[in-house]
Coordinates of C-alpha atoms in Angstrom, one line a residue:
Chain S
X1 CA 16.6 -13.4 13.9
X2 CA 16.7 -9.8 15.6
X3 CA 15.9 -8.5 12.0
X4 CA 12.7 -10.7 11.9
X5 CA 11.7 -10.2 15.6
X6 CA 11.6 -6.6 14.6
X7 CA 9.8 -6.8 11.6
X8 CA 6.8 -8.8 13.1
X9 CA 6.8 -5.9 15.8
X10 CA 6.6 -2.9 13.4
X11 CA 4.0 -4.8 11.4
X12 CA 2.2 -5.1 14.0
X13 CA 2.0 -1.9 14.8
X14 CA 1.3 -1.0 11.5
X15 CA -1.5 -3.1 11.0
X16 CA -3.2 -1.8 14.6
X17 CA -2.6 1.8 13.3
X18 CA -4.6 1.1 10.1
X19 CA -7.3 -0.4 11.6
X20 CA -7.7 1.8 14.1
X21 CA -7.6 4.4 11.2
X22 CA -10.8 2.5 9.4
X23 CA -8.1 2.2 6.5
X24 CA -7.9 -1.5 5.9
X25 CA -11.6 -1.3 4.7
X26 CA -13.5 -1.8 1.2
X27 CA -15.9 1.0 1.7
X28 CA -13.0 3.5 2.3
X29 CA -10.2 2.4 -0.4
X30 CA -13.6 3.1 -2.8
X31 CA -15.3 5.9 -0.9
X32 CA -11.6 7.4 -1.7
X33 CA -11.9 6.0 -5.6
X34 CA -15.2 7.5 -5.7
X35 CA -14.2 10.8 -4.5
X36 CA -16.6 10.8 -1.2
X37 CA -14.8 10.2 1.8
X38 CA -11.0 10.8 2.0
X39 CA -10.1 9.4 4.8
X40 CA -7.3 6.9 3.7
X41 CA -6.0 9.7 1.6
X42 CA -5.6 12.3 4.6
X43 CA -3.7 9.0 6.5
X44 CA -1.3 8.5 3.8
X45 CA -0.4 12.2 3.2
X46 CA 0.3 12.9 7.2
X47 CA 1.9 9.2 7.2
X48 CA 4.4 10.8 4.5
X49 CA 4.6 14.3 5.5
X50 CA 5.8 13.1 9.3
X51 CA 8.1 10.9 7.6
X52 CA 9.7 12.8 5.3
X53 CA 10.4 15.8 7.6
X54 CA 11.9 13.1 10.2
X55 CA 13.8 10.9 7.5
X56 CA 15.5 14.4 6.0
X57 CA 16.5 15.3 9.5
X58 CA 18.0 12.0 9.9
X59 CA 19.7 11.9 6.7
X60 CA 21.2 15.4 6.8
X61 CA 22.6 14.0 10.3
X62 CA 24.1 11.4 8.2
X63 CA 22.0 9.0 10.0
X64 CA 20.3 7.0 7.9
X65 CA 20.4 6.0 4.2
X66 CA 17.8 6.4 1.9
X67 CA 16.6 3.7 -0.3
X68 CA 14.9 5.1 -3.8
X69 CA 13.4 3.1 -6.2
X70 CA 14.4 4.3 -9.9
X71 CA 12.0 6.1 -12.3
X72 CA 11.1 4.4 -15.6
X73 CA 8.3 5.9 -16.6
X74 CA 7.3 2.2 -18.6
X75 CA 7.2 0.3 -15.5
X76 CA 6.0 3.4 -13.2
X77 CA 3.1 4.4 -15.4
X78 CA 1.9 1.5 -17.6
X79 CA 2.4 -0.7 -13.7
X80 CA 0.8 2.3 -12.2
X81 CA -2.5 2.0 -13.9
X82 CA -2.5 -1.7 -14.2
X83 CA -2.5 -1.8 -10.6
X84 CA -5.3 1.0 -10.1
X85 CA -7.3 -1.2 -12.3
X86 CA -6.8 -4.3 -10.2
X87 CA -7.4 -2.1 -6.8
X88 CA -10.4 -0.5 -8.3
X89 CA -11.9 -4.0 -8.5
X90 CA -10.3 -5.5 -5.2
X91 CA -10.7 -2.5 -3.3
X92 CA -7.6 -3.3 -0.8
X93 CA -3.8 -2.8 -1.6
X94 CA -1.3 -5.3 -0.7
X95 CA -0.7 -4.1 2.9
X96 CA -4.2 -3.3 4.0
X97 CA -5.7 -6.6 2.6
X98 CA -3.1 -8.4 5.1
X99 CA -5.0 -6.2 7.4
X100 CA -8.4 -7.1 6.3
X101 CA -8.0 -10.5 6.7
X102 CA -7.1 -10.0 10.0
X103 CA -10.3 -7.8 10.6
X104 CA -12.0 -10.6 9.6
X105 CA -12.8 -9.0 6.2
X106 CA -12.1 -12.3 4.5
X107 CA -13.0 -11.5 1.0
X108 CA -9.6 -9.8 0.9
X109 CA -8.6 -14.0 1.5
X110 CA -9.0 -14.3 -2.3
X111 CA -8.0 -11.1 -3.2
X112 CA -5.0 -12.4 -1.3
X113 CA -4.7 -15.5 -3.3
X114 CA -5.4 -13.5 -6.6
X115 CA -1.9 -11.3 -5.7
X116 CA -0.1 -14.4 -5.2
X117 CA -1.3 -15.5 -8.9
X118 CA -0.3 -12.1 -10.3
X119 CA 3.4 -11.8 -8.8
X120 CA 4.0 -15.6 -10.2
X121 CA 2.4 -14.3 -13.6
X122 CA 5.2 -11.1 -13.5
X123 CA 7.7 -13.9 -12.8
X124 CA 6.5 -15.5 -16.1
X125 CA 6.6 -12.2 -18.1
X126 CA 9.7 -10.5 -16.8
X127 CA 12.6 -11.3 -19.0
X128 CA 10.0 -9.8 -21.9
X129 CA 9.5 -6.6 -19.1
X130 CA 13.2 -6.2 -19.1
X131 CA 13.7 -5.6 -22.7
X132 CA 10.9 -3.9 -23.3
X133 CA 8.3 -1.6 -21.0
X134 CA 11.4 -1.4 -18.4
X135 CA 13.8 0.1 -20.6
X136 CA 10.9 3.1 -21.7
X137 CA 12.1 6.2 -20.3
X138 CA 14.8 5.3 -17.6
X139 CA 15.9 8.2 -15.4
X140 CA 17.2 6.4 -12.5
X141 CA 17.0 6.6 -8.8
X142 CA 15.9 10.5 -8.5
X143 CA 13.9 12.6 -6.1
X144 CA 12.1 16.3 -6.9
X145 CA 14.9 18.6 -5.3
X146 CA 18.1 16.3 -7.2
X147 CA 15.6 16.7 -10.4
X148 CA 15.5 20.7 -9.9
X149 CA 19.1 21.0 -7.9
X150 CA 17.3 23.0 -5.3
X151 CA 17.9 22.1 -1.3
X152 CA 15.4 19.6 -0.1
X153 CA 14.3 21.7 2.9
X154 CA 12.1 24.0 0.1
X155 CA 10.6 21.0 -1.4
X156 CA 9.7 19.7 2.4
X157 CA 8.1 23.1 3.0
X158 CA 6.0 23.2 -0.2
X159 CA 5.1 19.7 -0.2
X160 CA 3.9 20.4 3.6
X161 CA 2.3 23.4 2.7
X162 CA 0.7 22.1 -0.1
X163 CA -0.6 19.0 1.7
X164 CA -2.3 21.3 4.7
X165 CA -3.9 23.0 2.2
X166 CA -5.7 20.0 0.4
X167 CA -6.7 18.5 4.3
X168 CA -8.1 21.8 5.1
X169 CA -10.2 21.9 2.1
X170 CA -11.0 17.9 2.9
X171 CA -12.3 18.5 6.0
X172 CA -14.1 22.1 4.3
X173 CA -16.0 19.9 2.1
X174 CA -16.4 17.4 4.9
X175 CA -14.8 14.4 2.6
Chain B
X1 CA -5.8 1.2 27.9
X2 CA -9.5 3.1 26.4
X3 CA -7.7 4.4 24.0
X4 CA -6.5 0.9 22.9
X5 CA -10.2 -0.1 22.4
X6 CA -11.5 3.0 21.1
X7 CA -13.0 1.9 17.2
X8 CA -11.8 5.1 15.4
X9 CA -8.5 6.9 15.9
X10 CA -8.4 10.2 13.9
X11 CA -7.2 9.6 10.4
X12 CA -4.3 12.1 11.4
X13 CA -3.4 11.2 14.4
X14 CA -3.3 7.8 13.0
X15 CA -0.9 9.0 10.0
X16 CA 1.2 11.1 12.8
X17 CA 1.8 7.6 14.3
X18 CA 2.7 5.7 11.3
X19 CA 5.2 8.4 10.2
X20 CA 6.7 7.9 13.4
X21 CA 7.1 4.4 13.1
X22 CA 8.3 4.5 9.6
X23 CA 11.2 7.5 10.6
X24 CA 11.9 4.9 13.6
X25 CA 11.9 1.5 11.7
X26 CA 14.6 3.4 9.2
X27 CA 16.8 4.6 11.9
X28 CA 16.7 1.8 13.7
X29 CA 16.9 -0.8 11.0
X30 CA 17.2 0.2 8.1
X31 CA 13.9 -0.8 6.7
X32 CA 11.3 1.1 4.1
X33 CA 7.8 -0.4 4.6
X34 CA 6.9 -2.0 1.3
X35 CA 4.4 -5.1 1.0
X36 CA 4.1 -6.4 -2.5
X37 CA 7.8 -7.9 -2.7
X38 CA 6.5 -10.5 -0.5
X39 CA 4.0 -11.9 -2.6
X40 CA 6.5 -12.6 -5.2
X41 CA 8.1 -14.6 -2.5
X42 CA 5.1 -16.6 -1.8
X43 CA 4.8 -17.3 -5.5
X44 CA 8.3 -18.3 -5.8
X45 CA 7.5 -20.9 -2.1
X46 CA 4.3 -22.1 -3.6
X47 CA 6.1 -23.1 -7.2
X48 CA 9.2 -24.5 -5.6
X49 CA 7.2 -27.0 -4.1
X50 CA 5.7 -28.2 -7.1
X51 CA 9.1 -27.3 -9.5
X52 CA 12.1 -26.4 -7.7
X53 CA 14.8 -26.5 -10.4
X54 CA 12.2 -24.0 -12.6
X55 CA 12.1 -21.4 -10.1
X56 CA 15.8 -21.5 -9.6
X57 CA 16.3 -20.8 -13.1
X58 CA 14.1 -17.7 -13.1
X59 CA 15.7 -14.1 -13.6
X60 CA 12.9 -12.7 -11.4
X61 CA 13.0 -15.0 -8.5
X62 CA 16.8 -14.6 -8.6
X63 CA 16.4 -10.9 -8.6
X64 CA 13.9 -11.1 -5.4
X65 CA 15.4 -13.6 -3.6
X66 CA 12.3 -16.4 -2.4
X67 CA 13.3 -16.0 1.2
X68 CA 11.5 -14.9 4.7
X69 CA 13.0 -11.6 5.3
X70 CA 12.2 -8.0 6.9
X71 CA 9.2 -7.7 4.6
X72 CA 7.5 -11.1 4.9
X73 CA 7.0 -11.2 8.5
X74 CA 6.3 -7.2 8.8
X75 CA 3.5 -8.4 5.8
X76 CA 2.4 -10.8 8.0
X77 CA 2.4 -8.9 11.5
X78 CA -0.1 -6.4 9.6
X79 CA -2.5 -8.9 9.6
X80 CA -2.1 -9.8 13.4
X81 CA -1.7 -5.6 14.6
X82 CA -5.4 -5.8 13.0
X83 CA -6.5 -8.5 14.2
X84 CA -5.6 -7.3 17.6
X85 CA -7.2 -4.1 17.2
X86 CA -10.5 -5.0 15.7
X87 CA -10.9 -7.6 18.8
X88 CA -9.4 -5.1 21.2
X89 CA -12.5 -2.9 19.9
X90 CA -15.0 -5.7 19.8
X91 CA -15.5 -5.0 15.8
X92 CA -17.9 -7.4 14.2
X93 CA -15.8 -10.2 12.9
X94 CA -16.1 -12.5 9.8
X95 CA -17.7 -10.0 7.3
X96 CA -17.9 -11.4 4.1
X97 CA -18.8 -8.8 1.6
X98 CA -18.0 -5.4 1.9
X99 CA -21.3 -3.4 2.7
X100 CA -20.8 -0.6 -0.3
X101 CA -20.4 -3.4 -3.0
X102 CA -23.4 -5.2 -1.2
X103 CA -25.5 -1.9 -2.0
X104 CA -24.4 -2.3 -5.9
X105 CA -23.9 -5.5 -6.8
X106 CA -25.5 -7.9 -4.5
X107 CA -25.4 -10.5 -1.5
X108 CA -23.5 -13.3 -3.7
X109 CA -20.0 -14.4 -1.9
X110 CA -19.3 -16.2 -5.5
X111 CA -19.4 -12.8 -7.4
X112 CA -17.7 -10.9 -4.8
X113 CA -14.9 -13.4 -4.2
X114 CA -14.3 -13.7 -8.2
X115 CA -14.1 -10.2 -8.4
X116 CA -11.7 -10.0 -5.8
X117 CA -9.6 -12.5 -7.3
X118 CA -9.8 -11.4 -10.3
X119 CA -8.6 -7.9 -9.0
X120 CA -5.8 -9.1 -7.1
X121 CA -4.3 -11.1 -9.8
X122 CA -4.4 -7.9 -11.5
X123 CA -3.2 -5.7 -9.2
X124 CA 0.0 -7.8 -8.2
X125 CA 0.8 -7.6 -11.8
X126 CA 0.9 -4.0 -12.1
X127 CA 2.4 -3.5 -8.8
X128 CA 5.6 -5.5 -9.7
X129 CA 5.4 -3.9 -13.4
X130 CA 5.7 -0.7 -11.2
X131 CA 8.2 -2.2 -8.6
X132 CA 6.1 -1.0 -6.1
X133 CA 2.6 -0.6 -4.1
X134 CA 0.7 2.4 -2.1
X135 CA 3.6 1.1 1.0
X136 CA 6.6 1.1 -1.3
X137 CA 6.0 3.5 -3.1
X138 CA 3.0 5.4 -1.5
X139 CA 4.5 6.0 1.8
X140 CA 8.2 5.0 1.8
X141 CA 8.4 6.5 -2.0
X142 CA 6.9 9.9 -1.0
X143 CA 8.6 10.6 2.3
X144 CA 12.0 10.4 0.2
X145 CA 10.8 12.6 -2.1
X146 CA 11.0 10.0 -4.9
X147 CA 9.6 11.0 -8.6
X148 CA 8.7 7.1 -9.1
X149 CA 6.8 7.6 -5.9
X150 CA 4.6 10.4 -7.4
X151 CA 4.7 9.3 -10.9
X152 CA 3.6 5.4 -9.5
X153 CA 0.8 7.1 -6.7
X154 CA -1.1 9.3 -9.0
X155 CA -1.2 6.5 -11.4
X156 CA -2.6 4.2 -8.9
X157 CA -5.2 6.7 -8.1
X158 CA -5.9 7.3 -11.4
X159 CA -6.8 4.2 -13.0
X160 CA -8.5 3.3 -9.5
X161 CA -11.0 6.0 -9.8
X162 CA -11.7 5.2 -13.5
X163 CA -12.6 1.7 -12.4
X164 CA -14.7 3.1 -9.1
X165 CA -16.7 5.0 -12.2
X166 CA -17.2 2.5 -14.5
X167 CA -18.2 0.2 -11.4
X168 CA -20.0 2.4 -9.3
X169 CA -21.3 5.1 -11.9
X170 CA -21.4 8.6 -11.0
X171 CA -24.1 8.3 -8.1
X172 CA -23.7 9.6 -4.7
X173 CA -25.2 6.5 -2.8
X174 CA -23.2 6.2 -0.2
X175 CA -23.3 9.4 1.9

């Protein structure tokens, strides 16, 4: 109950922060797409680069666990473009069309009801996933620095360099 | 409370404040944001009604469990955090196509919302093919420093602005 109480409340949040970030919206996800206004891009990368230097700190504390999802490159990259496809037309992701709906951005309603189809239409085709795209080019649950055996700290600092570099020349351009 | 009803927060301060709550909502509970697990849990609520004993017997709604966890009611409290913002800034409510595909492809609410149907069905399906969406394994996936993060991002992004060409051409309409 705690656990759900919780939930709702960092949902919340999250949702309040996106809209207040003019993320949640059609004309951005596609501005983005189309290479004109990179606003959701520049919220994603600081989203991640705050994260990841607090989550390493926490973890090298022993604090927290982290929670990787495996790499096989079948599901990552044949999934990966399937779903840029589908966003290319819907123009919201998963998350920010929950958020859209609740902007009042309702034709995100049947983008909504369209996600619902597709996940019962992977339930359909998973067993065939399994033995087939799923099983291309397993590597398992691995991040960059276990992948080049150097300390994470280095990757942090590049990564955050490297992510500085491309907001600076975001806001150079003035996209 | 201004800043509560300002329309626009920077896109960085905004991402500052959703790192934050993503480094908190791991320390304190143990949760990665992720959205698109959820709909496969709607699926699996919306079949069970009509055939219970068929999605008991599927490997994929085993696998995901079709239960209100974490996820579902942090999926959900997106959609109210933006709510509560957009009203909280007096944002026009109840928009039913999104201006920029207006400016291409028309006024019609048909076309638009079968297109964003159509798009979402698609989407879902890629983004469980993937096991993951830009929150799973955009945000969550990159602040660990995961390769399927990466590999799953730049795919989404990819195929996206493919489809934003072949939709939208190579015009600059919009600025």
């Amino acid at each position: 109950m705690n656990e759900l109480l919780i939930g709702a409340i960092t949902g919340i949040l999250f949702g309040f922060i996106m809209q207040k970030a003019q993320v949640i919206r059609y004309d951005k996800q596609m501005a983005a797409l189309r290479l004109q206004d990179m606003t959701i891009v520049k919220f994603m990368l600081t989203t991640i680069l705050v994260a990841m230097v607090g989550m390493y700190l926490l973890f090298d504390l022993g604090l927290i666990k982290f929670s990787l999802k495996p790499l096989i490159l079948g599901g990552n990259v044949l999934g990966g473009l399937i779903f840029g496809i589908g966003w290319g037309i819907l123009g919201y992701c998963p998350a920010t069309a929950m958020g859209a709906l609740g902007e009042g951005r309702y034709d995100s309603a049947f983008g909504l009801m369209g996600m619902i189809l597709g996940a019962g239409l992977y339930a359909e085709a998973y067993p065939l996933m399994k033995e087939t795209v799923l099983t291309w080019g397993d590597f398992g649950k691995i991040t960059i620095p276990l992948a080049l055996g150097i300390n994470h700290w280095i990757v942090i600092v590049i990564l955050g360099a490297l992510f500085i570099v491309l907001f600076r020349w975001f806001e150079k351009k003035g996209l | 409370m201004d800043i509560l009803r300002k329309k626009t927060w920077s896109p960085y301060t905004a991402g500052v404040l959703a790192g934050i709550l993503l480094v908190l909502s791991v320390f304190i509970m143990g949760k990665y944001f992720g959205a698109s697990t959820t709909f496969v849990r709607v699926a699996g609520f919306v079949e069970q009604s009509v055939a219970p004993e068929k999605v008991a017997s599927m490997a994929y709604f085993i696998k995901e469990k079709v239960i209100i966890d974490w996820q579902f009611v942090f999926v959900f409290g997106v959609l109210f955090g933006a709510l509560a913002s957009a009203w909280l800034s007096k944002e026009k409510m109840a928009v039913a196509v999104p201006p920029m595909w207006e400016a291409r492809f028309g006024q019609s609410r048909v076309r638009r919302w079968m297109a964003a149907f159509l798009g979402g069905t698609v989407l879902m399906f890629g983004a469980r093919l993937a096991d993951g969406c830009p929150s799973g394994h955009g945000l969550s996936g990159l602040a660990q420093i995961a390769i399927s993060g990466y590999v799953s991002l730049i795919c989404f992004f990819l195929a996206g602005m493919i489809l934003a060409r072949i939709l939208y051409g190579g015009g600059n309409d919009h600025e």
